[in-house]
Coordinates of C-alpha atoms in Angstrom, one line a residue:
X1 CA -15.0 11.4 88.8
X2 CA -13.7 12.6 92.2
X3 CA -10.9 10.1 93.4
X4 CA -10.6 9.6 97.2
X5 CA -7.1 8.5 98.6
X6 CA -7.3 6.8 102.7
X7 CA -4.0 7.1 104.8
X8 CA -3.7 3.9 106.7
X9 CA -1.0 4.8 108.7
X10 CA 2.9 4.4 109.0
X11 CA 4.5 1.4 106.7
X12 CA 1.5 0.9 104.4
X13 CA 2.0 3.5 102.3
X14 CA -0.7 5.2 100.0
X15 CA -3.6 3.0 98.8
X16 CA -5.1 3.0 95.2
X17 CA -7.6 5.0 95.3
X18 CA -11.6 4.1 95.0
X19 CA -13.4 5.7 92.4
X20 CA -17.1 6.6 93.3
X21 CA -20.0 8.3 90.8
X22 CA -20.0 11.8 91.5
X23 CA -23.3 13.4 92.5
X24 CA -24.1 15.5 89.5
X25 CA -23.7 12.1 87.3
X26 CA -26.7 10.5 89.2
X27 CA -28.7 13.7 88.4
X28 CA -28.0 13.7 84.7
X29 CA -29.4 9.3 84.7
X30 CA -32.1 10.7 86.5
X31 CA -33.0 13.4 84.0
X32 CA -33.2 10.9 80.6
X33 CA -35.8 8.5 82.5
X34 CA -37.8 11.4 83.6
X35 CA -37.5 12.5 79.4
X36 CA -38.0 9.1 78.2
X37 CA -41.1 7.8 79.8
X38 CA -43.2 10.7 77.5
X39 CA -41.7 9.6 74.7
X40 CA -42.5 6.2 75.3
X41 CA -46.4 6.8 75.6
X42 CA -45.9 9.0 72.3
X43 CA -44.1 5.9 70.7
X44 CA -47.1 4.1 71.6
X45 CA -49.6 6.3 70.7
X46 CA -48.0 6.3 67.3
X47 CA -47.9 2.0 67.0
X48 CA -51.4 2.3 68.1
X49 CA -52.5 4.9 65.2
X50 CA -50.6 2.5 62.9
X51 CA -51.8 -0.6 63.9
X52 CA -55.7 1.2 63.9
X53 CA -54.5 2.5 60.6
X54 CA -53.7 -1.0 59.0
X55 CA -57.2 -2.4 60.1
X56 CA -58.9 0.4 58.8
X57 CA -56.7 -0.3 55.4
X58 CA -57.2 -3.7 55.5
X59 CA -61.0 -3.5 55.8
X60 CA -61.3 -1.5 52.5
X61 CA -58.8 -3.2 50.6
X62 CA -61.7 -6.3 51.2
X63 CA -64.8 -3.8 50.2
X64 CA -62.5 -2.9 46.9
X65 CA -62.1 -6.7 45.9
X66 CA -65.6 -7.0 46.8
X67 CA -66.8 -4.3 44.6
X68 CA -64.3 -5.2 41.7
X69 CA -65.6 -9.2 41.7
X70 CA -69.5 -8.0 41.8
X71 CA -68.9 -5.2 38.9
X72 CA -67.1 -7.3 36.6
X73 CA -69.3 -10.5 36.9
X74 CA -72.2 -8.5 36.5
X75 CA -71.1 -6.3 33.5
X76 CA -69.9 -9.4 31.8
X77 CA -74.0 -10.6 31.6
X78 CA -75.2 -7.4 30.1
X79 CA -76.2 -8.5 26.4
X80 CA -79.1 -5.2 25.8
X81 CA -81.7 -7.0 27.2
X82 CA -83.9 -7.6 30.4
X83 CA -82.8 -11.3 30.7
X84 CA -78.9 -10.0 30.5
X85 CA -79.8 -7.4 33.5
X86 CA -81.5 -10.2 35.5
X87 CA -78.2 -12.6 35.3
X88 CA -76.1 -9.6 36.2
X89 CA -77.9 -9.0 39.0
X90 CA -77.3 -12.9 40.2
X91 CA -74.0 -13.4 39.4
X92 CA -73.7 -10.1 41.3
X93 CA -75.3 -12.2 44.2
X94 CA -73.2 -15.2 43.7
X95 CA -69.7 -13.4 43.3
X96 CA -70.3 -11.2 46.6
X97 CA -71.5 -14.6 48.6
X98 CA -68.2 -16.1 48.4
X99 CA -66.5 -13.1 50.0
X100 CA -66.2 -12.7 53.8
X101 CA -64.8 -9.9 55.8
X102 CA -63.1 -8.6 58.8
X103 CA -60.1 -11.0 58.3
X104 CA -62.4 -13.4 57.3
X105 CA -65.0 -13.8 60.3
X106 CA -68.0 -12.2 58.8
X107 CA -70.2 -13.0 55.5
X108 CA -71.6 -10.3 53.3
X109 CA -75.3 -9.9 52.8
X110 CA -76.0 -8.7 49.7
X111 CA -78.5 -6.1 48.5
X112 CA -79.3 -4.8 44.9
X113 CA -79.4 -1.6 45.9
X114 CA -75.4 -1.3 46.1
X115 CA -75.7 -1.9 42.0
X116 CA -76.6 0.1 39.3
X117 CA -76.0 0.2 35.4
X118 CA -75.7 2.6 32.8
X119 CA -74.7 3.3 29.3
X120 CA -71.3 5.0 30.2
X121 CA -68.8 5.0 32.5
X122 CA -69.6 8.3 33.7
X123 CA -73.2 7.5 34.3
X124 CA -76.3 8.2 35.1
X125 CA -76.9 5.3 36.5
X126 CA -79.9 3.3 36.9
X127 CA -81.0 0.9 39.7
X128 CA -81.7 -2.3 39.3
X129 CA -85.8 -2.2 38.3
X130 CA -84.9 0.8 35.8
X131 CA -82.2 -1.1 34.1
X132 CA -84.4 -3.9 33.5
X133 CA -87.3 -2.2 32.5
X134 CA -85.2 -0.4 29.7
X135 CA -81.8 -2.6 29.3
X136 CA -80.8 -1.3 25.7
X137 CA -77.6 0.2 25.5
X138 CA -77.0 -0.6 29.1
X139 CA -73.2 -1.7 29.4
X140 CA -71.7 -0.7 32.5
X141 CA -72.1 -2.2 36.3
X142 CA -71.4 0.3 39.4
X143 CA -71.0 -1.6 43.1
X144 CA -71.3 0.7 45.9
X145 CA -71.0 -0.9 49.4
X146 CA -72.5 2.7 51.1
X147 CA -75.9 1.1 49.9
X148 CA -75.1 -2.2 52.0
X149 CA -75.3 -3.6 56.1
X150 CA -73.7 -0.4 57.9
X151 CA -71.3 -2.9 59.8
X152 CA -69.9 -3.7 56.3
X153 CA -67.8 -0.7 56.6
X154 CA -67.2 -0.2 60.2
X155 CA -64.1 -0.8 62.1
X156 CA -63.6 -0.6 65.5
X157 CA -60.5 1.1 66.9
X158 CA -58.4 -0.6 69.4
X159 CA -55.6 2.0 70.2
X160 CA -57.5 5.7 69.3
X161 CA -60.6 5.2 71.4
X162 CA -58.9 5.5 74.4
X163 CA -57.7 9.2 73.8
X164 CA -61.5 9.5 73.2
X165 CA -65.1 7.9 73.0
X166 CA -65.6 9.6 69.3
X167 CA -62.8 7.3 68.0
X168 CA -64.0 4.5 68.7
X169 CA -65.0 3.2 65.6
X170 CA -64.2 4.7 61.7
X171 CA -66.1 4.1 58.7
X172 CA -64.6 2.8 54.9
X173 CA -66.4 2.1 51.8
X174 CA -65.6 0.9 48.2
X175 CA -67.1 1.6 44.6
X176 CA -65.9 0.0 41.5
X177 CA -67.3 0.4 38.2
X178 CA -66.7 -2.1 34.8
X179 CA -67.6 -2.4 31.9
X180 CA -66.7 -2.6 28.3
X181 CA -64.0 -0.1 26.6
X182 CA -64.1 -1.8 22.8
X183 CA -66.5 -3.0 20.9
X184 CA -66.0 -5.7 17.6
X185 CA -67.0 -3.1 15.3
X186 CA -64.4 -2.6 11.8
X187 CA -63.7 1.0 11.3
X188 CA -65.4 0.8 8.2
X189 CA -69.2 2.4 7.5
X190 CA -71.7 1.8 4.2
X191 CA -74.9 2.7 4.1
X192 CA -78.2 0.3 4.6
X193 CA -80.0 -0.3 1.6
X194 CA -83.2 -0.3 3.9
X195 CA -83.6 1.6 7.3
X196 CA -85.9 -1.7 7.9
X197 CA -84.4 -4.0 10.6
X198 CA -86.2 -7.0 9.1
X199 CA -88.2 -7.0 5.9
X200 CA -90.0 -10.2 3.6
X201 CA -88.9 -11.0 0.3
X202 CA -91.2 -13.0 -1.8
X203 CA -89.5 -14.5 -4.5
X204 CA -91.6 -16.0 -7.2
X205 CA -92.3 -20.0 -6.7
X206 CA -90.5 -20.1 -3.6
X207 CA -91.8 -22.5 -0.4
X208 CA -91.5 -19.7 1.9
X209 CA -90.8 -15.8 2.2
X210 CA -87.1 -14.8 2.6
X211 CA -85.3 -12.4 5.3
X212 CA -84.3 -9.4 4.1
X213 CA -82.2 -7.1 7.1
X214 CA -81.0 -3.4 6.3
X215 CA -82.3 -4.4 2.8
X216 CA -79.5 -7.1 2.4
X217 CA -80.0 -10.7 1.6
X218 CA -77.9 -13.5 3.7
X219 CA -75.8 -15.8 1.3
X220 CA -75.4 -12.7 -1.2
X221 CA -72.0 -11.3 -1.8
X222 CA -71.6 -8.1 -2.4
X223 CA -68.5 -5.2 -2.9
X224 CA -68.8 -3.4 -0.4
X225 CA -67.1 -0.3 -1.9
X226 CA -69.7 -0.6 -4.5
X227 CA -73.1 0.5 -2.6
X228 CA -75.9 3.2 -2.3
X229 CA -79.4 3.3 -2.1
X230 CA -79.8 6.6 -3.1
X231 CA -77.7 7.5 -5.8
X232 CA -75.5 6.2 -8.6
X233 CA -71.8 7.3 -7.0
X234 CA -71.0 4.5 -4.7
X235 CA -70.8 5.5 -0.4
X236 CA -68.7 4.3 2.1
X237 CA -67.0 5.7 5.4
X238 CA -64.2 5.4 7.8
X239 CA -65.5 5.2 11.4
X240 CA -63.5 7.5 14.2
X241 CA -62.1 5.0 16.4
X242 CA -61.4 6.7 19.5
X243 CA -64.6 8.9 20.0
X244 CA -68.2 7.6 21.3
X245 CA -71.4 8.5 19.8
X246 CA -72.4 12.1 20.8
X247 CA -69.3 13.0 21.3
X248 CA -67.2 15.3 18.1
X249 CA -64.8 13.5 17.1
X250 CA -61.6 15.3 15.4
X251 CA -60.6 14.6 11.9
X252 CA -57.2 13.1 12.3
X253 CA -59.1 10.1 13.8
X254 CA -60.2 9.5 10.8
X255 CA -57.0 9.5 8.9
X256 CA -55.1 5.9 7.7
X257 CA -52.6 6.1 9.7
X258 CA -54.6 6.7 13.2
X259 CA -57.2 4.0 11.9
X260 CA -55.2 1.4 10.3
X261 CA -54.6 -0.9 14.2
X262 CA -58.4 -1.0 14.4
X263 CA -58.3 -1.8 10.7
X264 CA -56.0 -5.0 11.5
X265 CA -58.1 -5.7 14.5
X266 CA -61.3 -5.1 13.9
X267 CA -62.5 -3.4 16.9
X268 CA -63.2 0.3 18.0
X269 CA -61.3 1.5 21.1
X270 CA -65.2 2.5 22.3
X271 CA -67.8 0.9 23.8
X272 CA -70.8 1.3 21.7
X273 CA -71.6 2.6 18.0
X274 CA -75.2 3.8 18.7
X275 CA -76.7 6.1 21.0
X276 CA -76.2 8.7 19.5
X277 CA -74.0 10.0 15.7
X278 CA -70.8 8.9 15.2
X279 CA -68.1 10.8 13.7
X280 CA -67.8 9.3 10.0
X281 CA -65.4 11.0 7.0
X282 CA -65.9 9.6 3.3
X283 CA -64.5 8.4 1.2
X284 CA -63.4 5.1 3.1
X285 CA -58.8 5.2 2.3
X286 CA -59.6 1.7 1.3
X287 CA -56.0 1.7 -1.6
X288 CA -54.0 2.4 2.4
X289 CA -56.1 0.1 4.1
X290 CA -56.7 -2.8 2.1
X291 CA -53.5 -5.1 3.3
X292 CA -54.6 -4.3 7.0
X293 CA -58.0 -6.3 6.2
X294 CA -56.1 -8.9 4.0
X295 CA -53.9 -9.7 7.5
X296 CA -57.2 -12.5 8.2
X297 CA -55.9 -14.0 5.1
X298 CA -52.5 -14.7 6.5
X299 CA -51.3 -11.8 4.7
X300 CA -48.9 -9.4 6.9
X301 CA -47.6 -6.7 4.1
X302 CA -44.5 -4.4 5.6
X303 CA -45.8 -6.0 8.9
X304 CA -48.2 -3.6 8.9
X305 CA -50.5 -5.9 11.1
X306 CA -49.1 -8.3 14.1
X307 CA -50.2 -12.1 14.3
X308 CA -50.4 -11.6 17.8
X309 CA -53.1 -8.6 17.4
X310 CA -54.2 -9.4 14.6
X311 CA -54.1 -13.4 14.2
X312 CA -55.5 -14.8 10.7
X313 CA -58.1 -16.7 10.5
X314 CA -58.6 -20.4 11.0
X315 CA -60.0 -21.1 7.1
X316 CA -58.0 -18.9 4.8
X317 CA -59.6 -20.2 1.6
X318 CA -60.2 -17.6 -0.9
X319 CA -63.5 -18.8 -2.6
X320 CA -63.2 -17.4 -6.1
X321 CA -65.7 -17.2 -8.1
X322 CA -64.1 -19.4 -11.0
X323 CA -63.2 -22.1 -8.6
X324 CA -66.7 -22.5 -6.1
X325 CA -66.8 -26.7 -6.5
X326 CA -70.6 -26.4 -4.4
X327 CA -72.5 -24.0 -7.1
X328 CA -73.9 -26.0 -10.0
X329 CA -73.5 -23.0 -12.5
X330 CA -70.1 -21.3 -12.2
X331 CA -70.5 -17.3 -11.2
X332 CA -69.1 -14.8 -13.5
X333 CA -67.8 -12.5 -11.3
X334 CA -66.9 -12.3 -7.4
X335 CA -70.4 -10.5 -6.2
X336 CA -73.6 -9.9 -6.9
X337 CA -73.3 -7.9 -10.0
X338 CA -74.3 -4.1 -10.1
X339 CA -77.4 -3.6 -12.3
X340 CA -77.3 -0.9 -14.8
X341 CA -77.1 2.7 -13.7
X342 CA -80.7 4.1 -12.3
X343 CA -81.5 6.1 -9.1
X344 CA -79.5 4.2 -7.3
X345 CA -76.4 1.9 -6.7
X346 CA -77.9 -1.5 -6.6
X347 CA -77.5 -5.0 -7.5
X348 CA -79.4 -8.0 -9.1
X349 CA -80.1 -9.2 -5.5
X350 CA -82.6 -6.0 -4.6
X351 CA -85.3 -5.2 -7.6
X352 CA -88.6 -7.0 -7.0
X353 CA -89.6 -8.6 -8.8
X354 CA -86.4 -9.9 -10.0
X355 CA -86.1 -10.0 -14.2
X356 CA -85.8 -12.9 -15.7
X357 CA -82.3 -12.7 -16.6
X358 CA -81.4 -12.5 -13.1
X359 CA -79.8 -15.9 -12.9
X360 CA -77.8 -17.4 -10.1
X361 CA -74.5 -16.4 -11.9
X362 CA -74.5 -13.4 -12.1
X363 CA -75.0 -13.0 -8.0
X364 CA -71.7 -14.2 -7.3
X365 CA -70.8 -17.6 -4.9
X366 CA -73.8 -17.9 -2.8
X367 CA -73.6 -19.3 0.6
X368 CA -70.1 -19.7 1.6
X369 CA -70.8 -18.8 5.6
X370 CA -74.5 -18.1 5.5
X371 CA -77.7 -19.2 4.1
X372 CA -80.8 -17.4 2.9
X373 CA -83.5 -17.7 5.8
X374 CA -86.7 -17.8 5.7
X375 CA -89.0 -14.7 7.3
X376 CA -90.7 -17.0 10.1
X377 CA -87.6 -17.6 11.6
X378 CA -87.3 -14.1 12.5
X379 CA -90.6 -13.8 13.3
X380 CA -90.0 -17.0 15.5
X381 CA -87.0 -15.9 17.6
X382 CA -86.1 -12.1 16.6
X383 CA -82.8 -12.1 18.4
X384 CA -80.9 -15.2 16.8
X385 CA -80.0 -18.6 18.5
X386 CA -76.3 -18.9 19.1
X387 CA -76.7 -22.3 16.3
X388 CA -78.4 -19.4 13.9
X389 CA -81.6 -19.4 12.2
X390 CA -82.4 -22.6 10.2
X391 CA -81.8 -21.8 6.9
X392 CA -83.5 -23.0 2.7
X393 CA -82.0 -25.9 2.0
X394 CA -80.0 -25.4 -2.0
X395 CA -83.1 -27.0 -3.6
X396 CA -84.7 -23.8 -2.8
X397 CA -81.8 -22.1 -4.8
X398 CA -83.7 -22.1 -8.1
X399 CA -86.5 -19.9 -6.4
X400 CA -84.5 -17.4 -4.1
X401 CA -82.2 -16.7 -7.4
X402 CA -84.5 -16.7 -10.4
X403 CA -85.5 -18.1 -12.8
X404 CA -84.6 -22.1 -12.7
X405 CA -81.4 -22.2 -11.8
X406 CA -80.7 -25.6 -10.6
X407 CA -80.1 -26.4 -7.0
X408 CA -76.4 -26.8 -5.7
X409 CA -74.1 -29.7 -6.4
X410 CA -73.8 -33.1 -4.3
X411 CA -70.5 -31.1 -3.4
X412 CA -72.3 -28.9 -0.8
X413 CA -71.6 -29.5 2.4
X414 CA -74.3 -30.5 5.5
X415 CA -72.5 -26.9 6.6
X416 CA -71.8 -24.2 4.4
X417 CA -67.9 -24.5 3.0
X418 CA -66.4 -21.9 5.6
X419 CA -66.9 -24.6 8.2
X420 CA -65.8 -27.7 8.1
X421 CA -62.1 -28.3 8.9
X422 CA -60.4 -29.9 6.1
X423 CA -61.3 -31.0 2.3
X424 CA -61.7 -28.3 -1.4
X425 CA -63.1 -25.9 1.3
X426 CA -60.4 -25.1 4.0
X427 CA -57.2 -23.7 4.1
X428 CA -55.2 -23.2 7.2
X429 CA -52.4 -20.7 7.9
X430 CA -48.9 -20.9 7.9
X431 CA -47.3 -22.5 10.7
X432 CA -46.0 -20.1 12.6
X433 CA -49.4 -18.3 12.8
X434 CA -51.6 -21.4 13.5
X435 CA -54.2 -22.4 14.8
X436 CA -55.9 -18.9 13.6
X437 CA -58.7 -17.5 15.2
X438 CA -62.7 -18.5 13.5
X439 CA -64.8 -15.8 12.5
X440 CA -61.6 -13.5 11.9
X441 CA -62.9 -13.1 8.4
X442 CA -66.2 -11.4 9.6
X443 CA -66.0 -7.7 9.3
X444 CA -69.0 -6.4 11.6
X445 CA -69.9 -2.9 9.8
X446 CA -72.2 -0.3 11.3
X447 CA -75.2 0.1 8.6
X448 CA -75.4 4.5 8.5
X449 CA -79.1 6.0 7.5
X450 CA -78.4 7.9 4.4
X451 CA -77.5 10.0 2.9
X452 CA -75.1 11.5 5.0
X453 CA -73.6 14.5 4.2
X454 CA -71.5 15.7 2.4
X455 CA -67.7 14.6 2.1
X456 CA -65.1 14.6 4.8
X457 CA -65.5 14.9 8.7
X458 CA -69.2 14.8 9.4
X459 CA -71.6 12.4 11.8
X460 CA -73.8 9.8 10.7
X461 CA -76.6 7.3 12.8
X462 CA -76.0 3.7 13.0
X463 CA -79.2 1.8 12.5
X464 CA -77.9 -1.3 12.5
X465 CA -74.7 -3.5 12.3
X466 CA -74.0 -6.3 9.7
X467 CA -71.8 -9.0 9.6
X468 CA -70.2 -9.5 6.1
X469 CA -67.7 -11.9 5.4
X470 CA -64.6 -12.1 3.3
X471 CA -64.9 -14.2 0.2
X472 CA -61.3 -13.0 -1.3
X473 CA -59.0 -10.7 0.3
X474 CA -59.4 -6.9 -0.3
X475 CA -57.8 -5.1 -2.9
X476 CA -57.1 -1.4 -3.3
X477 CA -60.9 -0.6 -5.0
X478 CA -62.9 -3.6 -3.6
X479 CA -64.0 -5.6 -1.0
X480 CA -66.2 -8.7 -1.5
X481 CA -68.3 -10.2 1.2
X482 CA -71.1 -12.3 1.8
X483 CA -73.9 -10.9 4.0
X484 CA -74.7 -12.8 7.1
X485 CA -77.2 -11.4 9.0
X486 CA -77.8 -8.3 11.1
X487 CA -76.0 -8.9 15.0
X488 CA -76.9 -6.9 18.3
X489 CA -74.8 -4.3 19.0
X490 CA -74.0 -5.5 22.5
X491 CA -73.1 -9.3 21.7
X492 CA -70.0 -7.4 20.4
X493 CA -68.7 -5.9 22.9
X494 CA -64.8 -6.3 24.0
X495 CA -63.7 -7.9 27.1
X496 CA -65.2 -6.1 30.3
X497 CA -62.4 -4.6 32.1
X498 CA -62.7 -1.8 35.8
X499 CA -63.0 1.4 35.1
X500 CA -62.6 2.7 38.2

């Protein structure tokens, strides 16, 4: 600053000086606002790109929840059949009708052309006329909102446009796929007596034929580690947990200690068991495995299984076969008892016709979770009611398990003895681990076409799966469990989760 000092004249002495902005100060002010005013359009430019940024963001974060509602609610309906494409397709509908979009101001029209299914995550996929002209196997759900109303995805700019006409509006879209990762399979394998899905057994005197699946008979207990239809050395398998069918799986999947979760669980950490060979290795480690399957007992050894993974059942009852109150005639052993040594490893429940000493005793405790059906019923309804086929009453007993055996005691429930909830039949678990989980006890058990060959790592073909359930807990040679039907692959699937 310059400072400027005025002589008033004789007697006034100096006067304090005024001090005054000097001229190369004004030109430096002068300078910053000519600087600043570009950087003020760039600072706008730049909220502009963010604010046309966020809409475009916010517009495909709605397409994602969009596609991830429609995929799940439509993989959840896929059962293997064209009825279980169909409500796919309409829940589809309905979940996508209660979405709007662009901040809520505009409702989606759907189309089934954004969905299509297949039997992997990784495709090919097949629209919606395909999948329910051949539904088997089918068990994921793709959404693609490309296939939908253009405007779906389109955003117009509010900022960008007016550097130029071509960003005026941007495009976003959204794909989601779900579908099932697990399946309620145990990674345990025998082979089916029968490669025959459903088969008639006419047993001598008896009101009507009886349903034979896979060559097992419901109601009949058998050891599982005691099996084969075509030789006299008993077959069973452990299943590779981790790899699907077609793909090679690698032996250590197949060892204990990589198998025994899915052992405590029950489930495979895949989505399906057919559709191609699975990677099997024999003999099944039952002597490291057995206290992992005894866990539905209540049983927890070395806390080798968790309750929280692995909850016991609801009824831990053993039904030994010296203590069954419901069968007139005591059994004399826990299954149906191996006939002597021929061609093959069988039991008194499979010759026809059955020899006269064949007696009810010596098939173990009959009907603990499952009756005997009849062959119409199958005929009637081939994929079972939710209820289950209506079943022989025990009169029938003394002609489904020859010759005269009487029909079971007044003791046998209006259900069979798993069921009902308290009395000689039910046990519950241990406090801490109540209320258990129903069905627990149910080891679903892919049936192989054999023979398979020969031992360690090899593949094998699933024809079926049966259900089997625990009469006793395992122990390190046996497993004892009543047959209880053959169940659709795809009613077993895990919970149906995105997979992308």
């Amino acid at each position: 600053m310059e400072r400027v000092d005025t002589w008033l004249g004789a007697g006034h002495g100096m006067r304090a000086g005024i001090t005054r902005p000097a001229p190369a100060a004004a030109g430096q002010r002068g300078n910053i606002l000519l600087l600043f005013a570009p950087m003020v359009v760039v600072l706008i430019g730049f909220l502009g790109f963010a604010l046309d940024l966020a809409m475009v963001y916010n517009r495909r974060a709605e397409l994602q929840n969009i596609t991830a509602s429609t995929a799940l609610a439509a993989a959840r309906q896929l059962n293997g059949t064209t009825a279980g494409v169909t409500a796919a397709l309409q829940r589809a509908q309905n979940a996508a009708a209660a979405f709007k979009y662009g901040y809520n101001q505009f409702s989606l029209t759907w189309s089934n052309a954004a969905i299509s299914f297949s039997t992997s995550a990784n495709g090919p996929w097949l629209d919606a006329a395909n999948a329910q002209a051949t539904p088997d196997g089918l068990l994921f759900a793709k959404v693609d909102t490309r296939a939908l109303d253009a405007n779906l995805g389109t955003v117009n700019l509010a900022f960008m446009k007016a550097l130029s006409s071509a960003f005026a509006s941007t495009s976003t879209a959204a794909t989601a796929i779900a579908g099932r990762s697990s399946i309620l399979v145990a990674p345990l394998a025998i082979c089916a007596m029968n490669a025959a899905p459903a088969a008639q057994r006419a047993n001598p005197g008896a009101p009507q034929t009886e349903l034979v699946e896979f060559g097992f008979r419901r109601g009949v207990s058998y050891d599982l580690m005691q099996l084969n239809p075509n030789g006299t050395e008993a077959q069973n398998f452990v299943v590779d947990p981790l790899d699907p069918p077609g793909v090679p799986g690698a032996a250590a999947n197949t060892f204990a200690a990589t198998v025994s979760p899915f052992v405590c669980t029950g489930t495979l950490a895949i989505p399906r068991v057919r559709g191609g060979t699975i990677t099997v290795a024999s003999p099944f480690p039952l002597a490291a495995l057995f206290n992992q399957l005894n866990s539905r007992f209540d049983q927890y050894v070395n806390n080798l299984c968790s309750p929280n993974g692995a909850p016991p059942d609801r009824n831990i009852r053993s039904y030994t076969y010296n203590a069954i109150p419901w069968m007139t005639t005591a059994p004399g052993q826990q299954s149906a008892l191996t006939i002597p040594p021929g061609a093959s490893l069988l039991t008194v429940a499979d010759p026809l016709p059955a020899p006269a000493s064949n007696t009810a005793p010596k098939y173990g405790p009959l009907w603990a979770y499952a009756r005997a059906v009849p062959f119409a019923a199958f005929q009637a309804n081939p994929t079972e009611p939710a209820s289950g086929y209506t079943g022989f009453a025990p009169a029938s007993w003394s002609t489904l398990y020859n010759p005269g055996q009487p029909a079971a005691n007044g003791t046998y429930p209006a259900r069979t003895p798993y069921w009902p909830i308290g009395g000689a039949n039910f046990l519950a678990p241990s406090a801490p681990n109540m209320p258990g989980v129903a069905n627990r006890r149910v080891l679903n058990v892919p049936l192989l076409n054999c023979p398979v060959g020969g031992g360690g790592v090899t593949t094998a073909t699933v024809l079926g799966i049966g259900r089997f359930f625990m009469t006793v807990p395992a122990t390190a040679s046996s497993i004892f469990a009543e047959f209880a039907g053959a169940v659709p692959e795809q009613s077993l699937g895990g919970p149906v989760e995105l997979v992308q």
